[in-house]
Amino acid sequence: MNMEFERRLAIPAEVKEQYPLSGKLGKIVEEKRAELKAVFEGRLNRLLLIIGPCSADNEDAVLDYMNRLVPVQEKVRDKILMVPRIYTNKPRTTGAGYKGMLHQPNPNEKPDLYKGIVACRHMHMRAVEETGFIFADEMLYPENYQYLDDLLGYVAVGARSVEDQQHRLTASGIEVPVGMKNPTSGDYAVMMNAISAAQHSHTFIYRGWEVHSEGNPHCHAILRGSTNKHGNHLQNYHYEDLERLCDVYDEMELKNPAAIIDTNHSNSNKNPFEQPRIVMDVLNSCRHNERIAGLVKGFMIESYIEDGCQKIGDGVYGKSITDPCLGWEKTEQLIYDIADKI
């Protein structure tokens, strides 16, 4: 093999033994997970906001942002349920660039995967303890999920991973809601087949074990827009797109039909300041169509302390070093505007 094996990394059980979840944190996670599942099952009438930085690059800035959400959540608790984003690993289209805290706990230093594993777990644990939220992360590497499986409230499978068999099978054994994004091509069939696969039981190899999954009834769609053969961004949050998704769900007879609308990426043409407009557009669609209102469970919003993005090394506190985000003042106003709208 044309690779060098540098060192053996601690397995998830070893990391959890070193950094165990306390009974208090375990109770928070259990209660919040039940609440989140109730939304997807239609038993709790709350709009979900999966909201936060594109990538969790700095623990202090991320926790600052999360603590700002706490009093806002309290004010809108009768209408909105927030599941903040702590995304610790980032897909890179060409393989180049910052791959997230898992690879580089300090973006200005060289990769260190063991330190990254510990940093990710520490940040998630600190976030639950300080805020009482449970958090969302992207499952970029299925074999790494167990490092955080006792902490996470929500898991996203990205547009470039959704067709991968291992992601689909692993999602079938996850006990929290998993969102499957449409691929960059925009093909609904890929996304819906992934959801169907994840909702069924499977026997497969995972981390060297033969395992059996029971299926995940809370696996659902995330619409994030697409890119055509010319590289142009195409949106899929419009009324007709949502109607079409309702029809596809009816045809496939899947459990707990649901959609989360990703308001950034191709839906916003990668302009984060379009996100408030997109949210309001979808909420208008929900007001005019009961089927759409029943299907759309919430939004995925990329937001941080400062507007936009920066290069690694620029050193602006709370500003994204990956995709541009909506700043805090605009974010807070958007949350209150959503609450007023619904």
Coordinates of C-alpha atoms in Angstrom, one line a residue:
M1 CA 0.0 0.0 0.0
N2 CA 1.2 3.5 -0.8
M3 CA 0.6 4.8 2.7
E4 CA 2.3 4.9 6.0
F5 CA 0.6 3.7 9.2
E6 CA 1.7 6.3 11.7
R7 CA 0.0 5.2 15.0
R8 CA -2.9 3.3 16.4
L9 CA -5.7 5.6 17.5
A10 CA -7.8 5.0 20.6
I11 CA -11.1 3.2 19.8
P12 CA -14.4 4.9 20.8
A13 CA -14.8 2.8 24.0
E14 CA -11.3 3.9 25.2
V15 CA -12.1 7.6 24.5
K16 CA -15.4 7.4 26.3
E17 CA -13.7 5.8 29.3
Q18 CA -11.3 8.7 29.5
Y19 CA -14.0 11.3 28.9
P20 CA -17.2 9.8 30.2
L21 CA -20.6 11.3 30.0
S22 CA -22.0 12.2 33.5
G23 CA -25.4 11.1 34.6
K24 CA -26.6 14.7 34.5
L25 CA -25.5 15.1 30.8
G26 CA -26.9 11.7 29.9
K27 CA -30.3 12.8 31.2
I28 CA -30.2 16.0 29.2
V29 CA -29.3 14.1 26.0
E30 CA -32.1 11.5 26.7
E31 CA -34.8 14.1 27.3
K32 CA -33.8 16.3 24.3
R33 CA -33.6 13.4 22.0
A34 CA -37.2 12.3 22.9
E35 CA -38.4 15.9 22.3
L36 CA -36.7 15.9 18.8
K37 CA -38.1 12.6 17.8
A38 CA -41.6 13.8 18.9
V39 CA -41.3 16.6 16.3
F40 CA -40.4 14.2 13.5
E41 CA -43.3 11.9 14.5
G42 CA -45.8 14.8 14.5
R43 CA -46.5 14.6 18.3
L44 CA -44.9 17.9 19.1
N45 CA -45.7 21.0 17.1
R46 CA -42.4 22.9 17.0
L47 CA -40.4 24.2 14.1
L48 CA -36.8 22.9 14.1
L49 CA -33.8 25.2 13.6
I50 CA -30.6 23.3 13.0
I51 CA -28.5 26.4 13.3
G52 CA -24.9 27.3 13.8
P53 CA -21.4 27.7 12.2
C54 CA -20.5 26.1 9.0
S55 CA -17.6 24.5 10.9
A56 CA -16.7 24.4 14.6
D57 CA -13.2 25.8 14.3
N58 CA -12.7 27.4 17.7
E59 CA -14.1 26.0 20.9
D60 CA -14.4 29.3 22.8
A61 CA -16.1 31.1 19.8
V62 CA -18.4 28.2 19.2
L63 CA -19.5 28.1 22.9
D64 CA -19.9 31.8 22.9
Y65 CA -22.3 31.5 20.0
M66 CA -24.2 28.6 21.6
N67 CA -24.6 30.4 24.9
R68 CA -26.1 33.4 23.0
L69 CA -28.8 31.0 21.6
V70 CA -29.9 30.0 25.1
P71 CA -32.0 33.1 26.1
V72 CA -33.3 33.3 22.5
Q73 CA -34.5 29.7 22.7
E74 CA -36.3 30.4 26.0
K75 CA -38.2 33.3 24.4
V76 CA -39.4 31.2 21.4
R77 CA -39.7 27.8 23.1
D78 CA -43.5 27.5 22.4
K79 CA -42.9 27.6 18.7
I80 CA -39.2 26.7 17.9
L81 CA -36.9 23.9 18.9
M82 CA -33.2 24.6 18.2
V83 CA -30.7 21.9 17.6
P84 CA -27.4 23.9 17.2
R85 CA -24.7 22.8 14.7
I86 CA -21.3 21.8 16.0
Y87 CA -19.8 20.4 12.8
T88 CA -16.4 19.0 13.6
N89 CA -15.4 17.5 10.2
K90 CA -15.9 19.1 6.9
P91 CA -16.0 17.6 3.4
R92 CA -13.6 19.2 0.9
T93 CA -14.5 19.0 -2.8
T94 CA -10.9 18.7 -4.0
G95 CA -9.5 17.3 -0.8
A96 CA -7.6 20.5 -0.1
G97 CA -8.3 23.0 2.8
Y98 CA -9.4 22.8 6.4
K99 CA -11.1 19.5 7.1
G100 CA -12.5 20.5 10.5
M101 CA -11.6 20.1 14.2
L102 CA -11.3 16.4 13.9
H103 CA -8.2 16.8 11.7
Q104 CA -6.9 20.1 13.1
P105 CA -8.0 21.1 16.6
N106 CA -6.0 24.2 15.9
P107 CA -6.4 25.3 12.3
N108 CA -3.0 27.0 12.4
E109 CA -1.2 23.8 13.3
K110 CA -0.6 20.5 11.5
P111 CA -3.2 17.7 11.6
D112 CA -3.3 15.6 14.8
L113 CA -6.2 13.2 14.7
Y114 CA -6.0 11.9 18.3
K115 CA -6.1 15.5 19.6
G116 CA -8.9 16.1 17.2
I117 CA -11.0 13.2 18.5
V118 CA -10.5 14.4 22.1
A119 CA -11.2 18.1 21.1
C120 CA -14.5 17.1 19.4
R121 CA -15.7 15.1 22.3
H122 CA -14.7 17.8 24.8
M123 CA -16.4 20.5 22.9
H124 CA -19.7 18.6 22.5
M125 CA -19.7 17.7 26.2
R126 CA -18.9 21.3 27.3
A127 CA -21.7 22.6 25.0
V128 CA -24.3 20.2 26.4
E129 CA -23.3 21.1 30.0
E130 CA -23.2 24.9 29.5
T131 CA -26.4 25.3 27.4
G132 CA -28.7 22.3 27.9
F133 CA -29.0 21.9 24.1
I134 CA -28.2 18.7 22.2
F135 CA -26.3 19.3 19.0
A136 CA -26.0 18.3 15.3
D137 CA -22.9 17.1 13.5
E138 CA -22.2 15.8 10.1
M139 CA -21.4 12.1 9.6
L140 CA -18.6 12.5 7.1
Y141 CA -16.8 9.3 8.3
P142 CA -19.2 6.6 9.4
E143 CA -16.6 4.7 11.4
N144 CA -16.0 7.8 13.6
Y145 CA -19.7 8.1 14.7
Q146 CA -19.2 6.2 17.9
Y147 CA -16.8 8.8 19.3
L148 CA -19.9 11.0 19.8
D149 CA -22.9 8.7 19.6
D150 CA -23.8 9.2 23.2
L151 CA -23.9 12.9 22.8
L152 CA -25.4 13.9 19.5
G153 CA -29.0 14.8 18.9
Y154 CA -29.0 15.0 15.1
V155 CA -26.9 13.6 12.3
A156 CA -26.6 14.9 8.8
V157 CA -25.3 13.0 5.8
G158 CA -23.9 15.3 3.2
A159 CA -24.6 15.7 -0.5
R160 CA -21.4 13.9 -1.5
S161 CA -21.9 11.0 1.0
V162 CA -25.6 10.3 0.5
E163 CA -25.1 7.7 -2.2
D164 CA -22.4 5.8 -0.2
Q165 CA -23.5 2.4 1.1
Q166 CA -21.7 2.5 4.4
H167 CA -23.3 5.9 5.3
R168 CA -26.7 4.4 4.5
L169 CA -26.2 1.3 6.5
T170 CA -24.6 3.1 9.5
A171 CA -27.6 5.5 9.5
S172 CA -29.9 2.5 9.8
G173 CA -28.3 1.8 13.2
I174 CA -28.3 5.3 14.6
E175 CA -30.9 6.1 17.3
V176 CA -31.3 9.8 16.5
P177 CA -32.8 11.5 13.5
V178 CA -30.6 11.4 10.4
G179 CA -31.0 13.9 7.6
M180 CA -30.1 12.7 4.1
K181 CA -29.2 15.6 1.8
N182 CA -30.0 15.5 -1.9
P183 CA -26.8 15.0 -3.9
T184 CA -25.1 17.9 -5.8
S185 CA -26.9 16.6 -9.0
G186 CA -30.2 17.3 -7.3
D187 CA -31.5 13.8 -8.0
Y188 CA -34.4 13.1 -5.6
A189 CA -34.1 9.4 -6.2
V190 CA -30.6 9.2 -4.7
M191 CA -31.8 11.0 -1.5
M192 CA -35.0 9.0 -1.2
N193 CA -33.3 5.6 -1.8
A194 CA -30.8 6.6 1.0
I195 CA -33.8 7.3 3.3
S196 CA -35.4 4.0 2.4
A197 CA -32.2 2.1 3.0
A198 CA -31.7 3.8 6.4
Q199 CA -35.2 3.0 7.5
H200 CA -34.7 -0.7 7.0
S201 CA -32.7 -3.2 9.0
H202 CA -29.3 -4.6 7.8
T203 CA -26.5 -6.8 8.6
F204 CA -23.1 -5.4 7.7
I205 CA -19.4 -4.9 8.7
Y206 CA -18.8 -1.9 11.0
R207 CA -15.4 -1.2 12.6
G208 CA -14.4 -4.9 12.1
W209 CA -17.6 -6.3 13.6
E210 CA -20.5 -8.1 12.0
V211 CA -23.4 -5.9 13.2
H212 CA -27.2 -5.9 12.8
S213 CA -29.2 -2.7 12.7
E214 CA -32.9 -2.3 13.4
G215 CA -33.6 0.6 10.9
N216 CA -34.0 4.3 11.7
P217 CA -37.6 5.5 11.4
H218 CA -36.6 9.1 11.8
C219 CA -34.4 9.3 8.7
H220 CA -35.6 12.1 6.4
A221 CA -34.8 14.5 3.5
I222 CA -32.7 17.6 3.5
L223 CA -33.1 19.9 0.5
R224 CA -29.9 21.8 -0.2
G225 CA -30.2 22.8 -3.9
S226 CA -28.1 21.4 -6.7
T227 CA -25.5 22.3 -9.4
N228 CA -26.0 21.6 -13.1
K229 CA -23.5 20.5 -15.7
H230 CA -22.4 24.1 -16.3
G231 CA -21.7 24.7 -12.5
N232 CA -24.8 26.9 -12.0
H233 CA -26.6 26.7 -8.7
L234 CA -30.3 25.5 -8.8
Q235 CA -32.7 25.9 -6.0
N236 CA -35.1 23.2 -4.6
Y237 CA -36.9 25.0 -1.8
H238 CA -39.7 26.5 -4.0
Y239 CA -43.4 25.6 -3.7
E240 CA -43.3 23.2 -6.7
D241 CA -40.2 21.4 -5.3
L242 CA -41.9 20.8 -2.0
E243 CA -45.1 19.6 -3.6
R244 CA -43.0 17.1 -5.7
L245 CA -41.3 15.9 -2.5
C246 CA -44.7 15.3 -0.9
D247 CA -45.7 13.2 -3.9
V248 CA -42.5 11.2 -3.8
Y249 CA -43.0 10.5 -0.1
D250 CA -46.5 9.3 -0.8
E251 CA -45.3 6.9 -3.5
M252 CA -42.6 5.4 -1.3
E253 CA -44.7 5.0 1.9
L254 CA -41.8 5.8 4.2
K255 CA -42.1 6.3 8.0
N256 CA -42.4 9.8 9.4
P257 CA -42.2 11.8 6.2
A258 CA -40.2 14.9 6.8
A259 CA -38.0 17.5 5.2
I260 CA -35.5 20.0 6.5
I261 CA -34.7 22.9 4.2
D262 CA -31.0 23.9 4.0
T263 CA -31.1 27.6 3.4
N264 CA -27.5 28.0 2.4
H265 CA -25.3 26.1 -0.2
S266 CA -26.9 25.9 -3.6
N267 CA -30.3 27.1 -2.4
S268 CA -28.8 30.5 -1.5
N269 CA -26.2 30.5 -4.4
K270 CA -23.7 30.4 -1.5
N271 CA -24.9 33.8 -0.3
P272 CA -25.7 33.5 3.4
F273 CA -27.6 36.8 3.5
E274 CA -30.3 35.1 1.3
Q275 CA -31.1 32.7 4.1
P276 CA -33.8 34.9 5.8
R277 CA -35.6 35.4 2.5
I278 CA -35.6 31.6 1.8
V279 CA -37.0 30.8 5.2
M280 CA -39.9 33.2 4.7
D281 CA -40.5 31.9 1.2
V282 CA -40.9 28.3 2.6
L283 CA -43.0 29.4 5.5
N284 CA -45.4 31.1 2.9
S285 CA -45.6 27.8 1.0
C286 CA -46.5 26.1 4.3
R287 CA -49.3 28.6 4.9
H288 CA -50.8 27.9 1.5
N289 CA -50.5 24.1 1.5
E290 CA -51.3 21.7 4.4
R291 CA -49.3 18.8 2.9
I292 CA -46.2 21.0 2.6
A293 CA -46.8 22.3 6.2
G294 CA -46.9 18.8 7.4
L295 CA -43.8 17.7 5.6
V296 CA -41.5 20.7 6.4
K297 CA -40.2 20.2 9.9
G298 CA -37.6 23.0 9.9
F299 CA -34.6 24.7 8.5
M300 CA -30.8 24.3 8.5
I301 CA -29.1 27.7 8.8
E302 CA -25.4 28.6 8.7
S303 CA -24.8 31.3 11.3
Y304 CA -21.9 32.5 13.4
I305 CA -20.9 35.5 15.5
E306 CA -19.6 37.6 12.5
D307 CA -21.0 37.9 9.0
G308 CA -19.2 36.2 6.1
C309 CA -16.0 34.2 6.2
Q310 CA -12.2 34.7 6.4
K311 CA -9.0 33.0 5.6
I312 CA -7.2 30.8 8.2
G313 CA -4.9 33.0 10.1
D314 CA -6.9 36.2 9.7
G315 CA -7.8 35.9 13.3
V316 CA -11.3 37.4 13.4
Y317 CA -13.1 36.0 16.4
G318 CA -16.3 34.1 15.6
K319 CA -16.0 34.4 11.8
S320 CA -16.2 31.3 9.6
I321 CA -13.0 29.9 8.0
T322 CA -15.1 27.7 5.7
D323 CA -18.4 28.8 4.1
P324 CA -19.7 32.3 4.8
C325 CA -22.3 32.6 7.5
L326 CA -25.0 34.9 8.7
G327 CA -23.8 37.0 11.7
W328 CA -25.3 37.0 15.1
E329 CA -27.4 40.2 15.0
K330 CA -29.1 39.1 11.7
T331 CA -29.5 35.6 13.1
E332 CA -31.2 36.7 16.3
Q333 CA -33.6 38.9 14.3
L334 CA -34.3 36.0 11.9
I335 CA -35.3 33.7 14.8
Y336 CA -37.7 36.2 16.2
D337 CA -39.1 36.9 12.7
I338 CA -39.7 33.1 12.3
A339 CA -41.5 32.9 15.6
D340 CA -43.7 35.9 14.6
K341 CA -44.4 34.3 11.2
I342 CA -45.6 30.9 12.6

